[in-house]
Coordinates of C-alpha atoms in Angstrom, one line a residue:
Chain U
M1 CA 134.9 44.4 79.5
Q2 CA 134.0 47.9 80.7
K3 CA 135.1 49.6 83.9
T4 CA 134.2 53.0 85.4
K5 CA 136.1 55.7 83.5
T6 CA 138.7 57.9 85.1
T7 CA 138.1 61.6 85.6
E8 CA 141.6 62.4 84.4
S9 CA 142.2 63.6 80.9
W10 CA 144.4 65.7 78.7
S11 CA 143.2 69.2 78.0
S12 CA 144.7 69.6 74.6
R13 CA 146.2 67.6 71.8
L14 CA 149.4 69.6 71.7
G15 CA 149.7 69.0 75.4
V16 CA 149.6 65.2 75.1
I17 CA 152.1 65.3 72.3
L18 CA 154.5 67.5 74.3
A19 CA 154.1 65.3 77.3
V20 CA 155.0 62.2 75.4
A21 CA 157.9 64.0 73.7
G22 CA 158.9 65.3 77.1
S23 CA 159.0 61.8 78.4
A24 CA 161.2 60.7 75.5
V25 CA 163.6 63.7 75.5
G26 CA 166.0 63.3 78.3
L27 CA 169.7 63.1 79.0
G28 CA 170.1 60.4 76.4
N29 CA 169.4 62.9 73.6
F30 CA 172.2 65.2 74.5
L31 CA 174.7 62.8 76.1
R32 CA 174.1 59.1 75.2
F33 CA 173.2 59.5 71.5
P34 CA 176.3 61.5 70.5
G35 CA 178.5 59.4 72.6
Q36 CA 177.2 56.2 71.0
A37 CA 177.5 57.6 67.5
A38 CA 181.1 58.6 68.0
K39 CA 182.0 55.3 69.8
Y40 CA 180.4 52.9 67.3
G41 CA 180.5 54.8 64.1
G42 CA 184.1 53.7 63.5
D43 CA 187.6 55.3 63.9
D44 CA 187.0 57.9 61.3
G45 CA 183.6 59.4 62.3
G46 CA 180.2 58.5 63.6
G47 CA 178.3 58.7 60.3
A48 CA 177.9 54.9 59.8
F49 CA 176.0 54.8 63.1
M50 CA 173.4 57.0 61.6
V51 CA 172.5 54.6 58.9
A52 CA 171.8 51.8 61.4
Y53 CA 170.1 54.3 63.6
F54 CA 167.5 55.5 61.0
I55 CA 166.8 51.9 59.9
S56 CA 166.1 51.0 63.5
L57 CA 163.9 54.1 63.9
L58 CA 161.8 53.0 60.9
I59 CA 161.4 49.3 61.7
I60 CA 161.3 49.3 65.5
G61 CA 161.0 52.8 66.9
I62 CA 158.0 54.2 65.0
P63 CA 156.0 50.9 64.8
I64 CA 156.3 50.2 68.6
C65 CA 155.3 53.8 69.3
W66 CA 152.1 53.4 67.2
A67 CA 151.4 50.1 68.8
E68 CA 151.7 51.6 72.3
W69 CA 149.6 54.6 71.5
T70 CA 146.9 52.4 70.0
M71 CA 146.9 49.8 72.8
G72 CA 146.8 52.5 75.4
R73 CA 143.8 54.2 73.8
Y74 CA 142.1 50.8 73.4
G75 CA 142.6 50.0 77.1
G76 CA 141.5 53.5 78.1
Q77 CA 138.2 53.1 76.2
R78 CA 137.5 50.0 78.3
G79 CA 138.2 52.0 81.5
Y80 CA 141.8 51.0 82.2
N81 CA 144.7 53.5 82.5
S82 CA 147.4 51.3 84.0
S83 CA 149.6 48.9 82.0
P84 CA 148.2 45.8 83.9
G85 CA 144.7 47.0 83.3
I86 CA 145.3 47.6 79.6
F87 CA 146.9 44.2 79.1
H88 CA 143.9 42.7 81.0
A89 CA 141.5 44.5 78.7
I90 CA 143.4 43.3 75.6
L91 CA 144.2 39.7 76.5
G92 CA 141.3 39.0 78.9
K93 CA 143.4 36.3 80.6
P94 CA 144.3 36.0 84.3
Y95 CA 148.1 36.2 83.6
A96 CA 147.7 39.4 81.5
K97 CA 147.9 41.7 84.5
Y98 CA 151.2 40.2 85.5
I99 CA 152.7 40.9 82.1
G100 CA 151.3 44.4 82.5
V101 CA 153.1 44.8 85.8
I102 CA 156.4 45.0 83.9
G103 CA 155.1 48.3 82.6
V104 CA 154.7 49.6 86.2
I105 CA 157.9 48.2 87.5
I106 CA 160.1 49.7 84.8
P107 CA 159.2 53.4 85.3
V108 CA 158.8 53.2 89.1
I109 CA 162.3 51.6 89.6
I110 CA 164.0 53.8 87.0
Y111 CA 162.6 56.8 88.8
M112 CA 164.5 55.8 91.9
Y113 CA 167.8 56.5 90.2
Y114 CA 166.7 58.9 87.5
V115 CA 165.7 61.6 90.1
Y116 CA 169.3 61.3 91.5
I117 CA 170.7 62.1 88.0
E118 CA 168.1 64.9 87.7
A119 CA 169.6 66.4 90.9
W120 CA 173.1 66.3 89.4
C121 CA 171.8 68.4 86.5
L122 CA 170.2 71.0 88.8
G123 CA 173.3 71.0 91.0
Y124 CA 175.6 71.5 88.1
A125 CA 173.5 74.4 86.7
I126 CA 173.7 76.2 90.1
N127 CA 177.4 75.4 90.6
F128 CA 178.1 76.9 87.2
L129 CA 176.1 80.0 88.0
T130 CA 177.9 80.5 91.3
G131 CA 181.3 79.9 89.7
N132 CA 182.1 76.7 91.6
L133 CA 182.9 74.9 88.4
S134 CA 185.6 77.2 87.0
F135 CA 188.7 75.0 87.2
G136 CA 190.2 76.2 83.9
N137 CA 192.1 73.5 82.1
N138 CA 192.5 71.3 85.1
V139 CA 191.0 68.1 83.8
D140 CA 191.3 66.2 87.1
A141 CA 189.5 68.9 89.1
Y142 CA 186.3 68.4 87.1
G143 CA 186.5 64.6 87.8
D144 CA 187.2 65.2 91.5
F145 CA 184.2 67.6 91.7
W146 CA 181.9 65.1 90.1
G147 CA 183.2 62.3 92.3
A148 CA 182.7 64.3 95.5
F149 CA 179.3 65.7 94.3
I150 CA 177.8 62.2 93.7
G151 CA 179.8 60.4 96.4
I152 CA 181.6 58.0 94.0
T153 CA 184.4 57.1 96.4
E154 CA 182.5 56.0 99.5
N155 CA 179.0 54.7 100.2
G156 CA 176.9 57.3 102.0
S157 CA 179.1 60.3 101.1
A158 CA 176.6 61.7 98.6
I159 CA 174.2 62.5 101.4
G160 CA 175.3 66.0 102.2
F161 CA 173.5 69.4 102.0
S162 CA 176.1 71.9 100.9
L163 CA 176.0 73.5 97.5
N164 CA 178.4 71.1 96.1
Q165 CA 176.8 67.9 97.4
V166 CA 173.8 66.2 95.7
G167 CA 171.6 65.8 98.8
F168 CA 170.2 69.4 98.8
Y169 CA 169.2 69.2 95.1
L170 CA 167.8 65.8 95.5
I171 CA 165.2 66.9 98.0
L172 CA 164.3 69.9 95.9
V173 CA 163.7 67.9 92.7
F174 CA 161.9 65.2 94.6
I175 CA 159.4 67.7 96.1
F176 CA 159.1 69.5 92.8
N177 CA 158.2 66.3 90.9
F178 CA 155.7 65.2 93.4
I179 CA 154.0 68.6 93.5
L180 CA 153.5 68.5 89.7
I181 CA 152.3 64.9 89.7
Y182 CA 149.9 65.6 92.6
R183 CA 148.3 68.4 90.5
G184 CA 147.3 65.8 88.0
L185 CA 147.6 65.0 84.3
S186 CA 146.5 68.2 82.7
K187 CA 147.3 70.7 85.5
G188 CA 150.6 69.1 86.4
I189 CA 152.3 67.1 83.7
E190 CA 150.7 68.8 80.7
W191 CA 151.0 72.3 82.1
F192 CA 154.7 71.8 82.8
C193 CA 155.6 70.2 79.5
K194 CA 153.7 72.9 77.6
F195 CA 156.3 75.5 78.6
A196 CA 159.3 73.3 79.4
M197 CA 159.5 71.6 76.0
P198 CA 159.6 74.8 73.9
L199 CA 162.0 76.3 76.4
L200 CA 164.2 73.3 76.2
V201 CA 164.4 73.5 72.4
F202 CA 165.1 77.2 72.6
L203 CA 168.0 76.7 75.1
A204 CA 169.4 73.8 72.9
I205 CA 169.4 76.1 69.9
I206 CA 171.3 78.8 71.8
I207 CA 173.9 76.2 72.8
A208 CA 174.1 74.8 69.3
V209 CA 174.6 78.2 67.8
R210 CA 177.4 79.0 70.3
V211 CA 179.2 75.7 69.6
L212 CA 178.9 76.1 65.8
T213 CA 180.3 79.6 65.9
L214 CA 183.4 78.8 68.0
G215 CA 185.7 78.3 65.1
A216 CA 189.0 77.0 66.5
P217 CA 188.8 78.1 70.2
L218 CA 192.3 77.0 71.2
A219 CA 195.0 79.0 69.4
D220 CA 197.7 76.4 69.9
Q221 CA 195.5 73.6 68.5
P222 CA 194.2 74.8 65.1
D223 CA 193.2 71.3 64.1
Q224 CA 190.7 71.2 67.0
N225 CA 188.2 73.3 65.1
I226 CA 184.4 73.1 64.5
M227 CA 184.8 71.4 61.1
N228 CA 186.9 68.6 62.5
G229 CA 184.5 68.3 65.5
L230 CA 181.6 67.9 63.1
A231 CA 183.7 65.4 61.1
Y232 CA 184.3 63.3 64.2
M233 CA 180.5 63.1 64.7
W234 CA 179.3 62.8 61.1
N235 CA 182.0 61.4 58.7
P236 CA 180.9 57.9 57.6
G237 CA 184.4 56.6 57.0
N238 CA 184.4 53.2 55.3
L239 CA 180.6 52.9 55.4
I240 CA 180.2 49.3 54.2
Q241 CA 183.0 48.1 56.5
N242 CA 181.6 49.9 59.5
L243 CA 178.0 48.6 58.8
K244 CA 179.3 45.0 59.0
N245 CA 180.0 45.5 62.7
P246 CA 177.1 43.8 64.6
E247 CA 177.9 45.9 67.7
L248 CA 177.0 49.1 65.8
W249 CA 173.5 47.7 65.0
L250 CA 173.1 46.6 68.5
A251 CA 174.0 50.1 69.8
A252 CA 171.9 51.9 67.2
A253 CA 168.8 49.8 68.0
G254 CA 169.4 50.2 71.7
Q255 CA 169.7 54.0 71.3
I256 CA 166.3 54.1 69.5
F257 CA 164.8 52.1 72.2
F258 CA 166.0 54.2 75.1
S259 CA 165.5 57.4 73.4
L260 CA 161.9 57.0 72.3
S261 CA 160.8 55.6 75.7
V262 CA 159.3 52.6 73.9
G263 CA 158.9 49.5 76.1
F264 CA 158.9 51.9 79.1
G265 CA 155.3 51.6 80.1
V266 CA 154.7 55.4 79.8
I267 CA 153.3 56.0 76.3
I268 CA 150.6 53.2 76.8
V269 CA 149.5 54.9 80.0
Y270 CA 149.5 58.5 78.5
A271 CA 147.5 57.3 75.5
S272 CA 144.9 55.6 77.7
Y273 CA 143.6 59.1 78.6
L274 CA 142.6 59.8 75.0
N275 CA 139.2 59.2 73.6
K276 CA 138.2 56.9 70.8
K277 CA 138.2 59.5 68.1
D278 CA 141.4 61.2 69.2
D279 CA 144.2 60.7 66.6
V280 CA 147.1 58.5 67.6
V281 CA 148.9 58.1 64.3
L282 CA 149.9 61.7 63.7
S283 CA 150.3 62.3 67.5
G284 CA 152.6 59.4 67.8
L285 CA 154.7 60.4 64.8
S286 CA 154.8 64.0 66.1
A287 CA 156.1 63.0 69.5
T288 CA 158.7 60.8 67.8
S289 CA 159.8 63.5 65.4
A290 CA 160.1 66.0 68.3
N291 CA 162.4 63.6 70.1
E292 CA 164.4 62.9 66.9
F293 CA 164.8 66.6 66.3
C294 CA 166.2 67.1 69.8
E295 CA 168.4 64.1 69.5
V296 CA 169.9 64.3 66.0
A297 CA 169.6 68.0 65.0
L298 CA 170.4 69.4 68.4
G299 CA 172.2 66.8 70.4
G300 CA 174.2 65.7 67.4
M301 CA 175.5 69.3 66.8
I302 CA 176.4 70.1 70.4
T303 CA 178.1 67.5 72.5
I304 CA 180.7 65.8 70.4
P305 CA 181.8 68.8 68.3
A306 CA 182.1 70.9 71.5
A307 CA 184.1 68.2 73.3
Y308 CA 186.4 67.7 70.2
M309 CA 187.3 71.4 70.0
F310 CA 188.6 71.6 73.5
L311 CA 189.9 68.1 74.1
G312 CA 190.4 66.5 70.7
A313 CA 189.4 62.9 70.0
A314 CA 191.6 61.6 72.8
G315 CA 189.4 63.4 75.4
I316 CA 186.2 61.7 74.0
V317 CA 187.3 58.2 73.3
G318 CA 186.2 55.7 76.0
Q319 CA 184.1 58.3 77.9
G320 CA 180.8 57.0 79.1
T321 CA 177.6 59.0 79.1
F322 CA 178.0 60.4 82.6
A323 CA 181.7 61.1 82.2
L324 CA 180.9 63.0 78.9
G325 CA 178.2 65.0 80.5
F326 CA 179.6 65.7 84.0
K327 CA 183.4 65.7 83.5
V328 CA 184.1 66.6 79.9
L329 CA 181.4 69.1 79.1
P330 CA 181.9 71.2 82.2
L331 CA 185.5 71.7 81.2
V332 CA 184.4 72.6 77.7
F333 CA 182.0 75.2 78.9
A334 CA 184.3 76.6 81.5
N335 CA 186.9 77.3 78.8
M336 CA 184.7 78.9 76.2
P337 CA 183.9 82.6 76.1
A338 CA 181.0 83.4 78.4
G339 CA 181.2 79.8 79.6
V340 CA 179.5 80.4 82.9
V341 CA 176.4 81.5 81.1
F342 CA 176.5 78.8 78.5
G343 CA 177.4 76.1 81.0
S344 CA 174.4 77.1 83.2
I345 CA 172.1 77.1 80.2
F346 CA 173.3 73.7 79.2
F347 CA 172.7 72.1 82.6
I348 CA 169.3 73.9 82.9
L349 CA 168.5 72.3 79.6
L350 CA 169.5 68.9 80.9
F351 CA 167.5 69.5 84.0
L352 CA 164.3 70.4 82.1
A353 CA 164.8 67.3 79.9
A354 CA 165.2 65.2 83.0
V355 CA 162.1 66.6 84.8
T356 CA 159.8 66.0 81.8
S357 CA 161.1 62.4 81.7
S358 CA 160.9 61.7 85.4
L359 CA 157.3 63.1 85.6
S360 CA 156.3 60.5 83.1
M361 CA 157.8 57.8 85.2
L362 CA 155.4 58.5 88.0
Q363 CA 152.1 58.5 86.2
P364 CA 152.1 54.7 85.4
G365 CA 152.6 53.9 89.2
I366 CA 149.9 56.4 90.2
A367 CA 147.4 55.0 87.6
F368 CA 148.1 51.5 88.8
L369 CA 147.7 52.2 92.5
E370 CA 144.4 54.2 91.9
E371 CA 143.0 51.6 89.6
S372 CA 143.9 48.5 91.5
T373 CA 143.2 49.6 95.1
G374 CA 140.7 52.4 94.7
M375 CA 143.0 54.9 96.3
N376 CA 142.5 58.6 95.5
R377 CA 145.3 60.7 94.0
K378 CA 146.5 62.0 97.3
Q379 CA 146.8 58.5 98.7
S380 CA 148.4 57.0 95.6
V381 CA 150.9 59.9 95.3
S382 CA 151.8 59.4 99.0
V383 CA 152.3 55.7 98.6
L384 CA 154.4 56.1 95.5
G385 CA 156.4 58.9 97.1
L386 CA 157.2 56.6 100.0
I387 CA 158.2 53.7 97.7
T388 CA 160.3 55.8 95.3
G389 CA 161.8 57.8 98.2
L390 CA 163.1 54.7 99.9
G391 CA 164.4 53.3 96.7
C392 CA 166.1 56.6 95.9
L393 CA 167.7 56.7 99.3
F394 CA 169.0 53.2 98.6
V395 CA 170.6 54.3 95.3
V396 CA 172.1 57.5 96.8
W397 CA 173.5 55.6 99.8
F398 CA 175.2 52.9 97.6
S399 CA 176.9 55.6 95.6
K400 CA 180.4 54.1 95.6
D401 CA 181.3 53.6 91.9
I402 CA 177.5 54.4 91.3
K403 CA 177.1 50.6 91.7
A404 CA 173.4 50.6 92.7
L405 CA 172.5 53.0 89.9
D406 CA 174.5 51.0 87.4
T407 CA 173.1 47.7 88.4
I408 CA 169.4 48.8 88.4
D409 CA 169.9 50.6 85.1
F410 CA 171.3 47.4 83.5
W411 CA 168.6 45.0 84.7
I412 CA 165.6 47.3 84.6
G413 CA 166.6 50.3 82.4
T414 CA 167.9 48.0 79.7
F415 CA 167.0 44.3 80.0
A416 CA 163.4 44.8 81.1
L417 CA 162.8 47.4 78.4
F418 CA 163.7 44.9 75.7
V419 CA 161.4 42.4 77.3
L420 CA 158.4 44.7 77.5
A421 CA 158.8 46.2 74.0
T422 CA 159.0 42.7 72.5
I423 CA 155.9 41.5 74.4
Q424 CA 154.0 44.7 73.3
I425 CA 154.7 44.4 69.6
I426 CA 153.9 40.6 69.6
I427 CA 150.6 41.3 71.4
F428 CA 149.7 44.0 69.0
G429 CA 150.6 42.1 65.8
W430 CA 149.6 38.6 66.9
V431 CA 147.2 38.6 69.8
L432 CA 145.1 41.7 69.2
G433 CA 145.8 40.9 65.5
I434 CA 147.3 43.1 62.9
E435 CA 143.9 43.7 61.1
K436 CA 142.1 44.6 64.3
G437 CA 145.1 46.6 65.5
W438 CA 145.4 48.4 62.2
K439 CA 141.7 49.4 62.2
E440 CA 141.9 50.5 65.8
M441 CA 145.0 52.6 65.0
H442 CA 143.3 54.4 62.2
E443 CA 140.2 55.4 64.3
G444 CA 140.2 59.2 64.2
A445 CA 143.6 59.2 62.5
E446 CA 144.6 62.3 60.6
I447 CA 147.2 60.6 58.4
R448 CA 147.3 57.0 57.1
V449 CA 150.1 54.7 57.8
P450 CA 151.5 53.1 54.6
N451 CA 150.2 49.5 54.2
F452 CA 153.7 48.0 54.1
Y453 CA 153.9 48.8 57.8
K454 CA 151.5 45.9 58.4
I455 CA 154.3 43.5 57.4
I456 CA 156.9 45.5 59.4
I457 CA 154.7 45.4 62.5
K458 CA 153.7 41.8 62.2
Y459 CA 156.9 40.2 61.1
I460 CA 160.0 42.4 60.7
C461 CA 159.8 44.4 63.9
P462 CA 159.3 41.4 66.3
L463 CA 162.0 39.4 64.4
F464 CA 164.4 42.3 64.5
L465 CA 163.7 42.9 68.1
L466 CA 164.2 39.2 69.0
V467 CA 167.5 39.1 67.2
I468 CA 168.7 42.3 68.8
F469 CA 167.6 41.1 72.2
A470 CA 169.3 37.8 71.8
M471 CA 172.5 39.5 70.7
W472 CA 172.2 41.9 73.6
V473 CA 171.9 39.1 76.1
M474 CA 174.8 37.2 74.5
T475 CA 177.1 40.2 74.6
N476 CA 176.0 42.0 77.8
V477 CA 175.0 39.1 80.0
F478 CA 177.1 36.2 78.9
G479 CA 180.0 38.4 77.6
Y480 CA 180.1 36.8 74.1
N481 CA 182.5 38.8 71.9
L482 CA 180.9 39.2 68.5
Q483 CA 184.2 39.9 66.8
T484 CA 186.4 37.1 68.4
G485 CA 183.8 34.6 69.6
E486 CA 185.4 34.6 73.1
V487 CA 183.0 34.2 76.1
Q488 CA 183.5 35.8 79.5
L489 CA 180.7 36.7 82.0
T490 CA 180.2 40.4 82.1
G491 CA 180.8 42.5 85.2
Y492 CA 177.0 42.8 85.8
V493 CA 176.7 39.0 86.2
L494 CA 180.0 38.7 88.1
D495 CA 178.8 41.3 90.5
L496 CA 176.1 38.9 91.5
V497 CA 177.7 35.5 91.3
G498 CA 181.4 36.5 91.8
D499 CA 184.5 34.5 90.9
S500 CA 188.2 34.4 92.0
D501 CA 189.1 37.6 90.1
H502 CA 185.9 39.5 90.6
P503 CA 184.3 39.1 94.0
A504 CA 180.5 39.6 94.2
S505 CA 179.4 43.1 95.1
A506 CA 177.1 43.5 98.1
A507 CA 175.6 46.7 96.6
A508 CA 174.8 44.9 93.3
R509 CA 173.2 42.0 95.2
L510 CA 171.1 44.3 97.3
S511 CA 170.1 46.3 94.2
V512 CA 168.8 43.1 92.7
A513 CA 167.0 42.3 96.0
L514 CA 165.4 45.7 95.8
I515 CA 164.1 45.0 92.3
V516 CA 162.7 41.6 93.5
I517 CA 160.9 43.2 96.4
V518 CA 159.3 45.8 94.2
I519 CA 158.3 43.1 91.7
G520 CA 156.8 41.1 94.5
F521 CA 154.9 44.1 95.9
M522 CA 153.5 45.1 92.5
C523 CA 152.5 41.5 91.7
A524 CA 150.6 41.3 95.0
I525 CA 148.7 44.5 94.2
A526 CA 148.0 43.1 90.7
A527 CA 146.6 39.9 92.2
Q528 CA 144.2 42.0 94.3
A529 CA 143.4 44.2 91.3
G530 CA 142.4 41.2 89.3
K531 CA 139.8 40.2 91.8
R532 CA 138.5 43.8 92.0
W533 CA 138.3 44.2 88.2
K534 CA 136.5 40.8 87.8
Q535 CA 134.0 41.8 90.5
Q536 CA 133.4 45.2 88.8
E537 CA 133.0 43.5 85.4
T538 CA 130.4 41.1 86.9
E539 CA 128.5 44.0 88.3
D540 CA 128.6 45.8 85.0
E541 CA 127.3 42.8 83.2
E542 CA 124.4 42.4 85.7
V543 CA 123.5 46.1 85.2
S544 CA 123.5 45.7 81.5
I545 CA 121.3 42.6 81.7
Chain M
M1 CA 191.2 51.6 70.0
T2 CA 193.1 53.9 67.7
I3 CA 192.5 57.6 68.2
P4 CA 191.5 59.2 64.9
I5 CA 193.0 62.3 63.5
L6 CA 190.5 64.3 61.4
A7 CA 192.6 67.2 60.1
A8 CA 190.8 66.9 56.8
G9 CA 187.5 68.0 58.3
L10 CA 184.1 67.0 57.0
T11 CA 184.3 64.8 53.9
T12 CA 181.7 64.8 51.2
G13 CA 180.1 61.7 52.8
G14 CA 180.2 63.6 56.2
W15 CA 178.4 66.6 54.7
L16 CA 175.8 64.3 53.1
M17 CA 175.3 62.3 56.3
M18 CA 174.9 65.4 58.4
I19 CA 172.6 67.3 56.0
L20 CA 170.5 64.2 55.4
S21 CA 170.2 63.3 59.1
V22 CA 169.6 66.8 60.4
G23 CA 167.5 67.8 57.4
S24 CA 165.2 64.7 57.6
V25 CA 164.4 64.9 61.3
T26 CA 163.9 68.7 61.1
T27 CA 161.6 68.4 58.1
M28 CA 159.6 65.6 59.7
F29 CA 159.3 67.6 62.9
C30 CA 158.2 70.7 61.0
I31 CA 155.6 68.8 58.9
C32 CA 154.2 67.1 62.0
L33 CA 154.1 70.4 64.0
Y34 CA 152.3 72.1 61.1
K35 CA 149.7 69.4 60.8
V36 CA 149.1 69.2 64.5
L37 CA 148.8 73.0 64.9
R38 CA 146.5 73.2 61.8
G39 CA 144.2 70.4 63.1
P40 CA 141.9 70.5 66.1
N41 CA 143.8 71.2 69.3
K42 CA 141.1 70.0 71.7
T43 CA 141.0 66.3 72.6
N44 CA 137.6 64.7 72.2

């Protein structure tokens, strides 16, 4: 099964590692991770979360990463760079390309709302610099600014082009992303990640040093000091008791998932541009460790300790990822010495993290369009730009309560991720076969993976994933309470079906319709691609005879 | 949810958790970076 090889490739090994790390490092590292640790770690600190987090990293995060890198390179060697093509090469069955389509749908649809969040980061950085975000201790003012900025009160109100409306920044980041993606893999994505990633780490270190040297910034609140802020993030409390909470395990495994970009359809595509003798074991581990360094060592030392020092635990409890990042932290930065500078740096840091992630979301779609239809890069970039542009406009229009964003994030950004990662690890361990996969993984490898990982990849990881996925569906879809056993459909389902207390949401239903349309469109292209690939393979066979 | 009061600061367990977590990811990152930079930088 051999197809004409692409002309795209990475120019350096460090470049591909930084690109994969850039894909993984995003807002989740600096906002979602610390928020989850503080929320699920228990009432007396987030330390217990870390135990479940590291166990999840070892048994699902790292193995799936290696499996994705290996399957990607395997598909690339057979001439395929898109997820449907790679699955087609591995499985050799007509249905394989449709499984692979999940790996195109996820990044393309996530891009539609991620670029909107990316625009928030750029907008906040500029508004900090211009002094528009200096509201002192007025907690409500920060919430009002955020609400007006993203149009949370009324559909369509986000589309404005003043400095404190998101529309202007959205156009800027959309154009910026597509210029980079048009330049190609090595001249666009790799080139940008090579300077953006070190800069991002440097900026995060500056912010971490600032936070750790704040002492007790509020004279009338001496208990709100750095040591207690760190305690709120890291104290394990009653470790054994906290670890008995199934929600903590679910949250920790989920965080590993979202953070490492596994099951996202990106790593498999990036790895397909490697050659047979290029290492994937050390490269995969390096990209993972870069992400973990940014998340645990930097994200874990910044967000929660900083928020605790200015607002105490009461200001953090119950805050979601966005509220923490765009309501709580602006207040924190505005109130610290030289806050304008540090606030701007922090949002530039988030912006860089978001750009490196959003770029990676476009490449799977580009690769699929080029490979399945024979389009050149200019055409595929234009088509993808149109699809994601329309999708993004939809998300921005239905901005009331960020309903469209939230609905799409739930069904695609969470549910579909679990599905693809589970399929991938089962294909690697059971279809490709652990022995063949293991041998393939170690082609050109600079380090060896310990043998016990064969058991983890074949048995433990799929089982753990299936259990976590089942628990996730029970709790987040059917609303099963793991503590009390009560069942009540969650808001995401009620938004679609409605009941007497919770009417169905038109925006949520339209968001699901959008998802269905994109799935249908991609499946239609995949069907055509199947015919094209089969024809090409027949021609190749005739030539070889 | 009760709102915790952590006037006691980092406990011994907290220090351990922080040092082990931050230390392990930083060490892993540095080792990987060292090995990657020491090895061939060009892809094949």
